mmCIF file of C-alpha atoms in Angstrom:
data_model
loop_
_atom_site.group_PDB
_atom_site.id
_atom_site.type_symbol
_atom_site.label_atom_id
_atom_site.label_comp_id
_atom_site.label_asym_id
_atom_site.label_seq_id
_atom_site.Cartn_x
_atom_site.Cartn_y
_atom_site.Cartn_z
ATOM 1 C CA UNK A 385 -0.355 36.716 53.905
ATOM 2 C CA UNK A 386 -2.793 33.999 52.826
ATOM 3 C CA UNK A 387 -3.833 35.889 49.706
ATOM 4 C CA UNK A 388 -0.336 35.950 48.118
ATOM 5 C CA UNK A 389 0.016 32.228 48.889
ATOM 6 C CA UNK A 390 -3.285 31.542 47.142
ATOM 7 C CA UNK A 391 -2.192 33.595 44.168
ATOM 8 C CA UNK A 392 1.090 31.677 44.080
ATOM 9 C CA UNK A 393 -0.744 28.364 44.286
ATOM 10 C CA UNK A 394 -3.085 29.303 41.446
ATOM 11 C CA UNK A 395 -0.118 30.473 39.390
ATOM 12 C CA UNK A 396 1.654 27.176 40.027
ATOM 13 C CA UNK A 397 -1.405 25.200 38.904
ATOM 14 C CA UNK A 398 -1.707 27.315 35.772
ATOM 15 C CA UNK A 399 1.992 26.897 35.055
ATOM 16 C CA UNK A 400 1.761 23.133 35.551
ATOM 17 C CA UNK A 401 -1.211 23.014 33.186
ATOM 18 C CA UNK A 402 0.697 25.054 30.623
ATOM 19 C CA UNK A 403 3.729 22.784 30.915
ATOM 20 C CA UNK A 404 1.496 19.717 30.588
ATOM 21 C CA UNK A 405 -0.163 21.202 27.513
ATOM 22 C CA UNK A 406 3.206 22.089 26.024
ATOM 23 C CA UNK A 407 4.456 18.557 26.668
ATOM 24 C CA UNK A 408 1.373 17.127 24.981
ATOM 25 C CA UNK A 409 2.043 19.370 22.021
ATOM 26 C CA UNK A 410 5.563 17.914 21.872
ATOM 27 C CA UNK A 411 4.208 14.534 20.776
ATOM 28 C CA UNK A 412 5.545 14.425 17.234
ATOM 29 C CA UNK A 413 4.056 12.536 14.319
ATOM 30 C CA UNK A 414 7.142 10.362 14.215
ATOM 31 C CA UNK A 415 6.998 9.513 17.936
ATOM 32 C CA UNK A 416 3.322 8.608 17.594
ATOM 33 C CA UNK A 417 4.130 6.340 14.655
ATOM 34 C CA UNK A 418 6.963 4.649 16.516
ATOM 35 C CA UNK A 419 4.796 4.111 19.582
ATOM 36 C CA UNK A 420 1.995 2.519 17.535
ATOM 37 C CA UNK A 421 4.590 0.388 15.746
ATOM 38 C CA UNK A 422 5.958 -0.946 19.033
ATOM 39 C CA UNK A 423 9.202 1.023 18.697
ATOM 40 C CA UNK A 424 10.703 3.318 21.321
ATOM 41 C CA UNK A 425 9.838 6.990 20.768
ATOM 42 C CA UNK A 426 12.508 9.657 21.261
ATOM 43 C CA UNK A 427 13.902 9.918 24.774
ATOM 44 C CA UNK A 428 12.165 13.211 25.598
ATOM 45 C CA UNK A 429 8.778 12.237 24.155
ATOM 46 C CA UNK A 430 5.708 12.481 26.423
ATOM 47 C CA UNK A 431 4.878 8.973 25.177
ATOM 48 C CA UNK A 432 7.841 7.408 27.003
ATOM 49 C CA UNK A 433 5.874 6.810 30.263
ATOM 50 C CA UNK A 434 3.265 4.865 28.260
ATOM 51 C CA UNK A 435 5.948 2.449 27.048
ATOM 52 C CA UNK A 436 6.239 1.151 30.632
ATOM 53 C CA UNK A 437 2.731 -0.247 30.381
ATOM 54 C CA UNK A 438 2.826 -4.056 30.088
ATOM 55 C CA UNK A 439 0.265 -3.822 27.249
ATOM 56 C CA UNK A 440 2.650 -1.711 25.139
ATOM 57 C CA UNK A 441 5.596 -3.964 25.965
ATOM 58 C CA UNK A 442 3.628 -7.033 24.859
ATOM 59 C CA UNK A 443 2.580 -5.151 21.718
ATOM 60 C CA UNK A 444 6.196 -4.203 20.964
ATOM 61 C CA UNK A 445 7.388 -7.774 21.410
ATOM 62 C CA UNK A 446 4.646 -9.087 19.118
ATOM 63 C CA UNK A 447 5.425 -6.582 16.355
ATOM 64 C CA UNK A 448 9.189 -7.143 16.666
ATOM 65 C CA UNK A 449 8.670 -10.823 15.953
ATOM 66 C CA UNK A 450 6.010 -10.403 13.260
ATOM 67 C CA UNK A 451 7.890 -7.783 11.248
ATOM 68 C CA UNK A 452 11.213 -9.639 11.575
ATOM 69 C CA UNK A 453 9.596 -12.729 10.063
ATOM 70 C CA UNK A 454 7.931 -10.691 7.307
ATOM 71 C CA UNK A 455 11.218 -8.981 6.474
ATOM 72 C CA UNK A 456 13.030 -12.300 6.173
ATOM 73 C CA UNK A 457 10.237 -14.155 4.387
ATOM 74 C CA UNK A 458 9.100 -11.532 1.875
ATOM 75 C CA UNK A 459 10.125 -7.884 2.065
ATOM 76 C CA UNK A 460 13.899 -8.287 1.771
ATOM 77 C CA UNK A 461 13.397 -10.682 -1.159
ATOM 78 C CA UNK A 462 10.977 -8.302 -2.897
ATOM 79 C CA UNK A 463 13.486 -5.461 -2.599
ATOM 80 C CA UNK A 464 16.196 -7.683 -4.082
ATOM 81 C CA UNK A 465 13.869 -8.663 -6.936
ATOM 82 C CA UNK A 466 13.031 -5.009 -7.603
ATOM 83 C CA UNK A 467 16.698 -3.960 -7.556
ATOM 84 C CA UNK A 468 17.456 -6.618 -10.155
ATOM 85 C CA UNK A 469 14.467 -6.122 -12.446
ATOM 86 C CA UNK A 470 13.433 -2.460 -12.229
ATOM 87 C CA UNK A 471 16.379 -0.742 -13.836
ATOM 88 C CA UNK A 472 14.809 2.688 -14.516
ATOM 89 C CA UNK A 473 12.327 3.587 -11.747
ATOM 90 C CA UNK A 474 10.061 6.616 -12.130
ATOM 91 C CA UNK A 475 9.747 9.168 -9.288
ATOM 92 C CA UNK A 476 6.015 8.434 -8.789
ATOM 93 C CA UNK A 477 4.339 5.139 -8.008
ATOM 94 C CA UNK A 478 0.595 4.497 -8.109
ATOM 95 C CA UNK A 479 -1.062 1.797 -6.043
ATOM 96 C CA UNK A 480 -4.814 1.548 -6.646
ATOM 97 C CA UNK A 481 -7.045 -0.708 -4.502
ATOM 98 C CA UNK A 482 -4.213 -0.575 -1.980
ATOM 99 C CA UNK A 483 -5.860 0.004 1.369
ATOM 100 C CA UNK A 484 -3.166 1.431 3.682
ATOM 101 C CA UNK A 485 -0.512 -0.932 2.272
ATOM 102 C CA UNK A 486 2.554 1.311 2.176
ATOM 103 C CA UNK A 487 4.637 -1.682 3.254
ATOM 104 C CA UNK A 488 4.592 -3.396 -0.159
ATOM 105 C CA UNK A 489 4.558 -0.095 -2.071
ATOM 106 C CA UNK A 490 7.893 0.694 -0.453
ATOM 107 C CA UNK A 491 9.275 -2.839 -0.912
ATOM 108 C CA UNK A 492 8.598 -2.868 -4.664
ATOM 109 C CA UNK A 493 9.373 0.813 -5.291
ATOM 110 C CA UNK A 494 11.804 1.935 -2.595
ATOM 111 C CA UNK A 495 13.357 4.535 -4.907
ATOM 112 C CA UNK A 496 10.117 6.448 -5.560
ATOM 113 C CA UNK A 497 9.855 9.990 -4.232
ATOM 114 C CA UNK A 498 6.041 10.214 -4.383
ATOM 115 C CA UNK A 499 3.626 7.429 -3.458
ATOM 116 C CA UNK A 500 -0.094 7.633 -4.280
ATOM 117 C CA UNK A 501 -2.373 5.073 -2.630
ATOM 118 C CA UNK A 502 -6.085 5.027 -3.427
ATOM 119 C CA UNK A 503 -8.831 2.883 -1.902
ATOM 120 C CA UNK A 504 -12.289 3.078 -0.329
ATOM 121 C CA UNK A 505 -11.214 2.953 3.336
ATOM 122 C CA UNK A 506 -11.440 6.315 5.182
ATOM 123 C CA UNK A 507 -8.362 8.116 6.486
ATOM 124 C CA UNK A 508 -9.504 8.137 10.109
ATOM 125 C CA UNK A 509 -7.534 9.726 12.932
ATOM 126 C CA UNK A 510 -4.760 9.238 15.448
ATOM 127 C CA UNK A 511 -5.517 11.384 18.507
ATOM 128 C CA UNK A 512 -2.974 12.566 21.075
ATOM 129 C CA UNK A 513 -2.305 9.249 22.793
ATOM 130 C CA UNK A 514 -1.325 10.983 26.053
ATOM 131 C CA UNK A 515 -4.907 12.224 26.408
ATOM 132 C CA UNK A 516 -6.700 8.914 25.934
ATOM 133 C CA UNK A 517 -8.494 7.529 29.010
ATOM 134 C CA UNK A 518 -6.506 5.148 31.181
ATOM 135 C CA UNK A 519 -6.597 1.638 29.767
ATOM 136 C CA UNK A 520 -7.784 2.634 26.315
ATOM 137 C CA UNK A 521 -4.267 2.797 24.846
ATOM 138 C CA UNK A 522 -3.892 -0.956 25.279
ATOM 139 C CA UNK A 523 -7.210 -1.525 23.509
ATOM 140 C CA UNK A 524 -6.093 0.748 20.661
ATOM 141 C CA UNK A 525 -2.828 -1.164 20.264
ATOM 142 C CA UNK A 526 -4.662 -4.483 20.197
ATOM 143 C CA UNK A 527 -6.977 -3.128 17.501
ATOM 144 C CA UNK A 528 -3.987 -2.089 15.393
ATOM 145 C CA UNK A 529 -2.626 -5.634 15.712
ATOM 146 C CA UNK A 530 -5.937 -7.103 14.581
ATOM 147 C CA UNK A 531 -6.055 -4.752 11.597
ATOM 148 C CA UNK A 532 -2.642 -5.990 10.445
ATOM 149 C CA UNK A 533 -3.229 -9.678 11.066
ATOM 150 C CA UNK A 534 -3.906 -10.751 7.481
ATOM 151 C CA UNK A 535 -1.278 -8.611 5.749
ATOM 152 C CA UNK A 536 1.429 -9.771 8.158
ATOM 153 C CA UNK A 537 0.473 -13.379 7.477
ATOM 154 C CA UNK A 538 -0.688 -13.431 3.850
ATOM 155 C CA UNK A 539 0.554 -10.156 2.211
ATOM 156 C CA UNK A 540 -2.935 -8.621 1.736
ATOM 157 C CA UNK A 541 -5.770 -7.046 3.719
ATOM 158 C CA UNK A 542 -9.086 -8.866 4.039
ATOM 159 C CA UNK A 543 -11.414 -6.009 3.126
ATOM 160 C CA UNK A 544 -14.513 -7.018 5.121
ATOM 161 C CA UNK A 545 -12.461 -7.637 8.244
ATOM 162 C CA UNK A 546 -10.528 -4.404 7.790
ATOM 163 C CA UNK A 547 -13.724 -2.322 7.671
ATOM 164 C CA UNK A 548 -14.617 -3.576 11.145
ATOM 165 C CA UNK A 549 -11.123 -3.289 12.617
ATOM 166 C CA UNK A 550 -10.491 0.213 11.270
ATOM 167 C CA UNK A 551 -13.603 1.674 12.915
ATOM 168 C CA UNK A 552 -13.404 0.059 16.335
ATOM 169 C CA UNK A 553 -12.157 2.909 18.570
ATOM 170 C CA UNK A 554 -10.578 6.368 18.778
ATOM 171 C CA UNK A 555 -7.472 5.229 16.893
ATOM 172 C CA UNK A 556 -9.179 4.396 13.603
ATOM 173 C CA UNK A 557 -9.067 4.409 9.827
ATOM 174 C CA UNK A 558 -6.038 3.868 7.615
ATOM 175 C CA UNK A 559 -3.823 6.539 9.206
ATOM 176 C CA UNK A 560 -2.588 4.466 12.183
ATOM 177 C CA UNK A 561 -1.730 1.610 9.807
ATOM 178 C CA UNK A 562 0.218 3.982 7.570
ATOM 179 C CA UNK A 563 2.057 5.226 10.666
ATOM 180 C CA UNK A 564 3.020 1.684 11.634
ATOM 181 C CA UNK A 565 4.220 0.771 8.145
ATOM 182 C CA UNK A 566 6.246 3.967 7.770
ATOM 183 C CA UNK A 567 7.934 3.469 11.131
ATOM 184 C CA UNK A 568 8.624 -0.237 10.554
ATOM 185 C CA UNK A 569 10.035 0.592 7.103
ATOM 186 C CA UNK A 570 12.627 2.835 8.714
ATOM 187 C CA UNK A 571 11.019 6.135 7.687
ATOM 188 C CA UNK A 572 11.036 9.353 9.693
ATOM 189 C CA UNK A 573 7.713 11.213 9.534
ATOM 190 C CA UNK A 574 8.187 14.964 9.278
ATOM 191 C CA UNK A 575 4.657 16.242 8.723
ATOM 192 C CA UNK A 576 1.068 15.033 8.310
ATOM 193 C CA UNK A 577 -1.650 17.137 6.641
ATOM 194 C CA UNK A 578 -5.267 16.394 5.882
ATOM 195 C CA UNK A 579 -5.969 17.191 2.233
ATOM 196 C CA UNK A 580 -8.832 17.083 -0.242
ATOM 197 C CA UNK A 581 -9.125 16.999 -4.016
ATOM 198 C CA UNK A 582 -11.745 18.942 -5.945
ATOM 199 C CA UNK A 583 -13.463 17.375 -8.941
ATOM 200 C CA UNK A 584 -10.825 18.845 -11.273
ATOM 201 C CA UNK A 585 -7.961 17.202 -9.348
ATOM 202 C CA UNK A 586 -6.894 20.368 -7.537
ATOM 203 C CA UNK A 587 -5.273 19.816 -4.134
ATOM 204 C CA UNK A 588 -6.712 21.622 -1.085
ATOM 205 C CA UNK A 589 -5.037 21.719 2.325
ATOM 206 C CA UNK A 590 -6.487 22.531 5.717
ATOM 207 C CA UNK A 591 -9.645 24.621 5.649
ATOM 208 C CA UNK A 592 -9.762 25.122 1.885
ATOM 209 C CA UNK A 593 -13.144 24.360 0.344
ATOM 210 C CA UNK A 594 -12.790 21.609 -2.296
ATOM 211 C CA UNK A 595 -16.435 21.876 -3.367
ATOM 212 C CA UNK A 596 -18.713 18.975 -4.240
ATOM 213 C CA UNK A 597 -17.491 15.423 -4.826
ATOM 214 C CA UNK A 598 -14.377 16.073 -2.758
ATOM 215 C CA UNK A 599 -11.883 13.257 -2.303
ATOM 216 C CA UNK A 600 -10.541 13.263 1.259
ATOM 217 C CA UNK A 601 -7.109 12.074 2.168
ATOM 218 C CA UNK A 602 -3.808 12.689 3.894
ATOM 219 C CA UNK A 603 -0.386 13.872 2.777
ATOM 220 C CA UNK A 604 2.548 12.539 4.780
ATOM 221 C CA UNK A 605 6.023 14.014 4.346
ATOM 222 C CA UNK A 606 8.786 11.656 5.417
ATOM 223 C CA UNK A 607 12.407 10.712 4.905
ATOM 224 C CA UNK A 608 14.140 7.379 4.594
ATOM 225 C CA UNK A 609 17.557 6.315 5.816
ATOM 226 C CA UNK A 610 19.137 8.357 3.002
ATOM 227 C CA UNK A 611 17.544 11.531 4.379
ATOM 228 C CA UNK A 612 15.840 12.340 1.075
ATOM 229 C CA UNK A 613 12.417 13.998 1.362
ATOM 230 C CA UNK A 614 9.506 11.882 0.112
ATOM 231 C CA UNK A 615 5.724 12.220 0.013
ATOM 232 C CA UNK A 616 2.933 9.722 0.571
ATOM 233 C CA UNK A 617 -0.656 10.486 -0.440
ATOM 234 C CA UNK A 618 -3.429 8.251 0.774
ATOM 235 C CA UNK A 619 -6.778 9.212 -0.787
ATOM 236 C CA UNK A 620 -10.108 7.588 0.098
ATOM 237 C CA UNK A 621 -11.838 7.217 -3.236
ATOM 238 C CA UNK A 622 -14.348 5.133 -5.176
ATOM 239 C CA UNK A 623 -12.550 3.672 -8.194
ATOM 240 C CA UNK A 624 -15.636 2.296 -9.931
ATOM 241 C CA UNK A 625 -16.578 3.993 -13.197
ATOM 242 C CA UNK A 626 -19.117 6.343 -11.603
ATOM 243 C CA UNK A 627 -16.759 7.290 -8.783
ATOM 244 C CA UNK A 628 -13.738 7.731 -11.044
ATOM 245 C CA UNK A 629 -15.690 10.025 -13.379
ATOM 246 C CA UNK A 630 -17.225 12.129 -10.594
ATOM 247 C CA UNK A 631 -14.086 12.811 -8.565
ATOM 248 C CA UNK A 632 -10.721 14.376 -9.308
ATOM 249 C CA UNK A 633 -8.573 11.479 -8.069
ATOM 250 C CA UNK A 634 -7.340 10.264 -11.457
ATOM 251 C CA UNK A 635 -6.938 13.852 -12.697
ATOM 252 C CA UNK A 636 -4.694 14.563 -9.712
ATOM 253 C CA UNK A 637 -2.684 11.401 -10.354
ATOM 254 C CA UNK A 638 -2.217 12.419 -13.971
ATOM 255 C CA UNK A 639 -0.325 15.545 -12.852
ATOM 256 C CA UNK A 640 2.252 13.281 -11.170
ATOM 257 C CA UNK A 641 2.703 10.704 -13.919
ATOM 258 C CA UNK A 642 3.509 8.756 -15.842
ATOM 259 C CA UNK A 643 4.640 6.518 -13.030
ATOM 260 C CA UNK A 644 5.175 2.936 -11.969
ATOM 261 C CA UNK A 645 2.039 1.099 -10.862
ATOM 262 C CA UNK A 646 1.411 -1.774 -8.477
ATOM 263 C CA UNK A 647 -1.695 -3.999 -8.413
ATOM 264 C CA UNK A 648 -1.898 -6.719 -5.778
ATOM 265 C CA UNK A 649 -4.827 -8.665 -4.353
ATOM 266 C CA UNK A 650 -7.191 -6.346 -6.234
ATOM 267 C CA UNK A 651 -10.280 -8.615 -6.029
ATOM 268 C CA UNK A 652 -10.269 -8.946 -9.849
ATOM 269 C CA UNK A 653 -12.167 -5.645 -9.979
ATOM 270 C CA UNK A 654 -10.301 -4.576 -13.108
ATOM 271 C CA UNK A 655 -11.733 -7.657 -14.843
ATOM 272 C CA UNK A 656 -15.163 -6.082 -14.441
ATOM 273 C CA UNK A 657 -16.929 -3.755 -16.852
ATOM 274 C CA UNK A 658 -17.598 -1.415 -13.919
ATOM 275 C CA UNK A 659 -13.905 -0.508 -13.528
ATOM 276 C CA UNK A 660 -12.876 0.227 -17.119
ATOM 277 C CA UNK A 661 -12.097 3.902 -16.376
ATOM 278 C CA UNK A 662 -9.463 3.040 -13.774
ATOM 279 C CA UNK A 663 -8.167 0.189 -15.911
ATOM 280 C CA UNK A 664 -7.729 2.336 -19.017
ATOM 281 C CA UNK A 665 -6.190 5.123 -16.935
ATOM 282 C CA UNK A 666 -3.539 2.757 -15.566
ATOM 283 C CA UNK A 667 -2.713 1.484 -19.041
ATOM 284 C CA UNK A 668 -2.377 5.047 -20.348
ATOM 285 C CA UNK A 669 -0.420 6.535 -17.426
ATOM 286 C CA UNK A 670 1.900 3.747 -16.301
ATOM 287 C CA UNK A 671 5.449 3.229 -17.506
ATOM 288 C CA UNK A 672 5.507 -0.157 -15.775
ATOM 289 C CA UNK A 673 2.877 -2.231 -14.004
ATOM 290 C CA UNK A 674 3.709 -4.892 -11.452
ATOM 291 C CA UNK A 675 0.694 -7.082 -10.783
ATOM 292 C CA UNK A 676 -0.575 -10.486 -9.852
ATOM 293 C CA UNK A 677 -3.366 -12.042 -11.915
ATOM 294 C CA UNK A 678 -6.020 -10.118 -9.926
ATOM 295 C CA UNK A 679 -4.893 -6.931 -11.689
ATOM 296 C CA UNK A 680 -5.480 -6.016 -15.332
ATOM 297 C CA UNK A 681 -6.471 -8.977 -17.563
ATOM 298 C CA UNK A 682 -3.776 -9.815 -20.059
ATOM 299 C CA UNK A 683 -6.357 -9.458 -22.854
ATOM 300 C CA UNK A 684 -6.667 -5.729 -22.082
ATOM 301 C CA UNK A 685 -2.992 -4.992 -22.708
ATOM 302 C CA UNK A 686 -2.050 -3.903 -26.220
ATOM 303 C CA UNK A 687 0.695 -6.376 -27.145
ATOM 304 C CA UNK A 688 2.352 -3.749 -29.377
ATOM 305 C CA UNK A 689 2.627 -1.297 -26.504
ATOM 306 C CA UNK A 690 3.753 -3.629 -23.717
ATOM 307 C CA UNK A 691 6.468 -6.142 -23.064
ATOM 308 C CA UNK A 692 5.772 -8.867 -20.496
ATOM 309 C CA UNK A 693 8.115 -10.482 -18.004
ATOM 310 C CA UNK A 694 6.381 -13.229 -15.984
ATOM 311 C CA UNK A 695 7.679 -14.526 -12.659
ATOM 312 C CA UNK A 696 6.495 -17.388 -10.485
ATOM 313 C CA UNK A 697 3.665 -19.815 -11.224
ATOM 314 C CA UNK A 698 0.109 -19.233 -12.356
ATOM 315 C CA UNK A 699 -2.399 -21.583 -10.730
ATOM 316 C CA UNK A 700 -5.524 -19.574 -11.476
ATOM 317 C CA UNK A 701 -7.724 -17.685 -8.988
ATOM 318 C CA UNK A 702 -8.525 -18.932 -5.515
ATOM 319 C CA UNK A 703 -11.999 -20.348 -4.853
ATOM 320 C CA UNK A 704 -13.392 -16.971 -3.750
ATOM 321 C CA UNK A 705 -13.049 -15.652 -7.323
ATOM 322 C CA UNK A 706 -14.464 -18.299 -9.684
ATOM 323 C CA UNK A 707 -14.543 -17.684 -13.417
ATOM 324 C CA UNK A 708 -11.412 -15.527 -13.546
ATOM 325 C CA UNK A 709 -9.017 -18.074 -15.004
ATOM 326 C CA UNK A 710 -7.022 -16.607 -17.929
ATOM 327 C CA UNK A 711 -5.856 -18.885 -20.729
ATOM 328 C CA UNK A 712 -3.481 -16.219 -22.045
ATOM 329 C CA UNK A 713 -1.971 -15.736 -18.600
ATOM 330 C CA UNK A 714 -1.395 -19.478 -18.257
ATOM 331 C CA UNK A 715 0.318 -19.602 -21.649
ATOM 332 C CA UNK A 716 2.532 -16.620 -20.806
ATOM 333 C CA UNK A 717 3.608 -18.184 -17.509
ATOM 334 C CA UNK A 718 4.954 -21.314 -19.167
ATOM 335 C CA UNK A 719 8.019 -19.098 -19.796
ATOM 336 C CA UNK A 720 8.149 -17.587 -16.311
ATOM 337 C CA UNK A 721 11.230 -17.118 -14.184
ATOM 338 C CA UNK A 722 11.051 -18.300 -10.568
ATOM 339 C CA UNK A 723 10.683 -16.017 -7.564
ATOM 340 C CA UNK A 724 11.700 -16.773 -3.985
ATOM 341 C CA UNK A 725 8.833 -14.968 -2.229
ATOM 342 C CA UNK A 726 5.062 -15.176 -2.082
ATOM 343 C CA UNK A 727 2.629 -12.390 -2.903
ATOM 344 C CA UNK A 728 -1.088 -11.897 -3.568
ATOM 345 C CA UNK A 729 -3.977 -14.231 -2.838
ATOM 346 C CA UNK A 730 -1.803 -17.258 -3.537
ATOM 347 C CA UNK A 731 0.694 -16.066 -0.957
ATOM 348 C CA UNK A 732 2.743 -19.251 -0.632
ATOM 349 C CA UNK A 733 6.106 -18.911 -2.330
ATOM 350 C CA UNK A 734 5.760 -21.659 -4.956
ATOM 351 C CA UNK A 735 2.175 -20.708 -5.832
ATOM 352 C CA UNK A 736 2.502 -16.964 -6.484
ATOM 353 C CA UNK A 737 2.529 -15.198 -9.821
ATOM 354 C CA UNK A 738 3.959 -11.785 -10.605
ATOM 355 C CA UNK A 739 3.866 -10.017 -13.953
ATOM 356 C CA UNK A 740 6.111 -7.089 -14.835
ATOM 357 C CA UNK A 741 4.554 -5.236 -17.777
ATOM 358 C CA UNK A 742 6.777 -2.573 -19.370
ATOM 359 C CA UNK A 743 5.494 0.004 -21.839
ATOM 360 C CA UNK A 744 7.539 0.217 -25.013
ATOM 361 C CA UNK A 745 9.014 3.748 -25.320
ATOM 362 C CA UNK A 746 7.165 5.832 -27.911
ATOM 363 C CA UNK A 747 4.274 3.392 -28.177
ATOM 364 C CA UNK A 748 1.802 5.879 -26.685
ATOM 365 C CA UNK A 749 1.177 7.200 -30.211
ATOM 366 C CA UNK A 750 -0.080 3.832 -31.505
ATOM 367 C CA UNK A 751 -3.072 4.085 -33.892
ATOM 368 C CA UNK A 752 -6.493 3.966 -32.274
ATOM 369 C CA UNK A 753 -7.141 0.535 -33.758
ATOM 370 C CA UNK A 754 -4.180 -0.805 -31.782
ATOM 371 C CA UNK A 755 -5.225 0.514 -28.387
ATOM 372 C CA UNK A 756 -6.808 -1.541 -25.681
ATOM 373 C CA UNK A 757 -10.523 -2.120 -25.903
ATOM 374 C CA UNK A 758 -12.548 -1.169 -22.853
ATOM 375 C CA UNK A 759 -14.929 -4.054 -23.457
ATOM 376 C CA UNK A 760 -14.652 -6.834 -20.938
ATOM 377 C CA UNK A 761 -13.521 -10.132 -22.456
ATOM 378 C CA UNK A 762 -15.715 -13.117 -21.782
ATOM 379 C CA UNK A 763 -14.323 -14.987 -18.742
ATOM 380 C CA UNK A 764 -12.927 -18.434 -19.351
ATOM 381 C CA UNK A 765 -14.297 -21.337 -17.358
ATOM 382 C CA UNK A 766 -12.292 -22.152 -14.226
ATOM 383 C CA UNK A 767 -9.651 -24.815 -14.573
ATOM 384 C CA UNK A 768 -9.677 -27.944 -12.427
ATOM 385 C CA UNK A 769 -7.994 -27.305 -9.089
ATOM 386 C CA UNK A 770 -5.346 -29.958 -9.647
ATOM 387 C CA UNK A 771 -4.038 -28.428 -12.842
ATOM 388 C CA UNK A 772 -0.552 -26.967 -12.369
ATOM 389 C CA UNK A 773 1.531 -25.022 -14.875
ATOM 390 C CA UNK A 774 4.783 -26.408 -16.280
ATOM 391 C CA UNK A 775 7.961 -26.058 -14.253
ATOM 392 C CA UNK A 776 9.538 -22.612 -14.471
ATOM 393 C CA UNK A 777 12.643 -22.284 -16.600
ATOM 394 C CA UNK A 778 15.897 -21.171 -14.931
ATOM 395 C CA UNK A 779 16.486 -17.400 -14.996
ATOM 396 C CA UNK A 780 19.155 -15.907 -17.211
ATOM 397 C CA UNK A 781 22.321 -14.746 -15.508
ATOM 398 C CA UNK A 782 22.842 -11.122 -14.539
ATOM 399 C CA UNK A 783 20.554 -8.122 -14.343
ATOM 400 C CA UNK A 784 17.177 -8.350 -16.091
ATOM 401 C CA UNK A 785 17.270 -5.090 -18.053
ATOM 402 C CA UNK A 786 13.733 -4.561 -19.236
ATOM 403 C CA UNK A 787 14.514 -1.528 -21.416
ATOM 404 C CA UNK A 788 16.564 -3.470 -23.962
#
């Protein structure tokens, strides 16, 4: 009689293990994102018991407050600005030197169907949170908070700090940050796949061999409140001239363009002679470019190919980037319209500058002599800190149709 009982007991243990494994497998990408974002996962999610932990509840309260303030202070105003000024959005948007900043990509280009983010930071991983050792979930949540500290406060990532924060524990890299931003932007994540690009720009999924000089990344399929399917690519790539020439990142992007581009808090890298490949690619493959002054120097735009619509105030670079003052930018911004939000390194509302550059239709066939030179213009000496641009002129009434 004992033997059947033992068999039954073993069977029960095996069944319990199978049920536990099945429950772990039921942790969806979307539930994981919501949990990391401090939002309740679905009612039947295996992550629900973890939301009773005081560490998660504190985390949720912190993020509720931080994202509510950010929405009121910046994101809602950026969306309103974009609705008024971007009358003909393209399906693809490119955001180079982005880090994992889907938050502002979505705010500026909420109507895009494909988002391509490219930066140096690795993709990382989000493990099954139900299998992490006891107590380590709280540490992971705290690390996510630290990683987002600067962008929640100032609208940009501090790169050196981010490198430390994104490698601190099992929940690492840019992927958990992308999860948080997607969830807090009201998106529903449907699938997540690790991908790689070969040096010709070909996309490889799963175990495919991309060959040498592969660009690693992630493809996230998601839907917004309208239910429309959208795709986010984050690709870890070196955008310097040597990296851009050796990898297939820009070749892959070219298959999706032309698109709308965003450049924000880009460390003035595109002012350097070591980033001319990426700079010239953006100028050739963008229908519009939204940037602050850390993006493409005004001198590198072909004035016959682009129309410029300045917003905000140009005060020159912050102290960390001396020698990047642009006389042409300052002159352009004497005619700027005001904006009611802050963005970029000068993140305070009345100190920010934003340039909408729109390519003139048909201008791609301009003679070679009219195209942008890849040579880096000599930097102008920095202006005195007290110098301020003239007061902005009042905006014209009604929609700002850039295609007129």
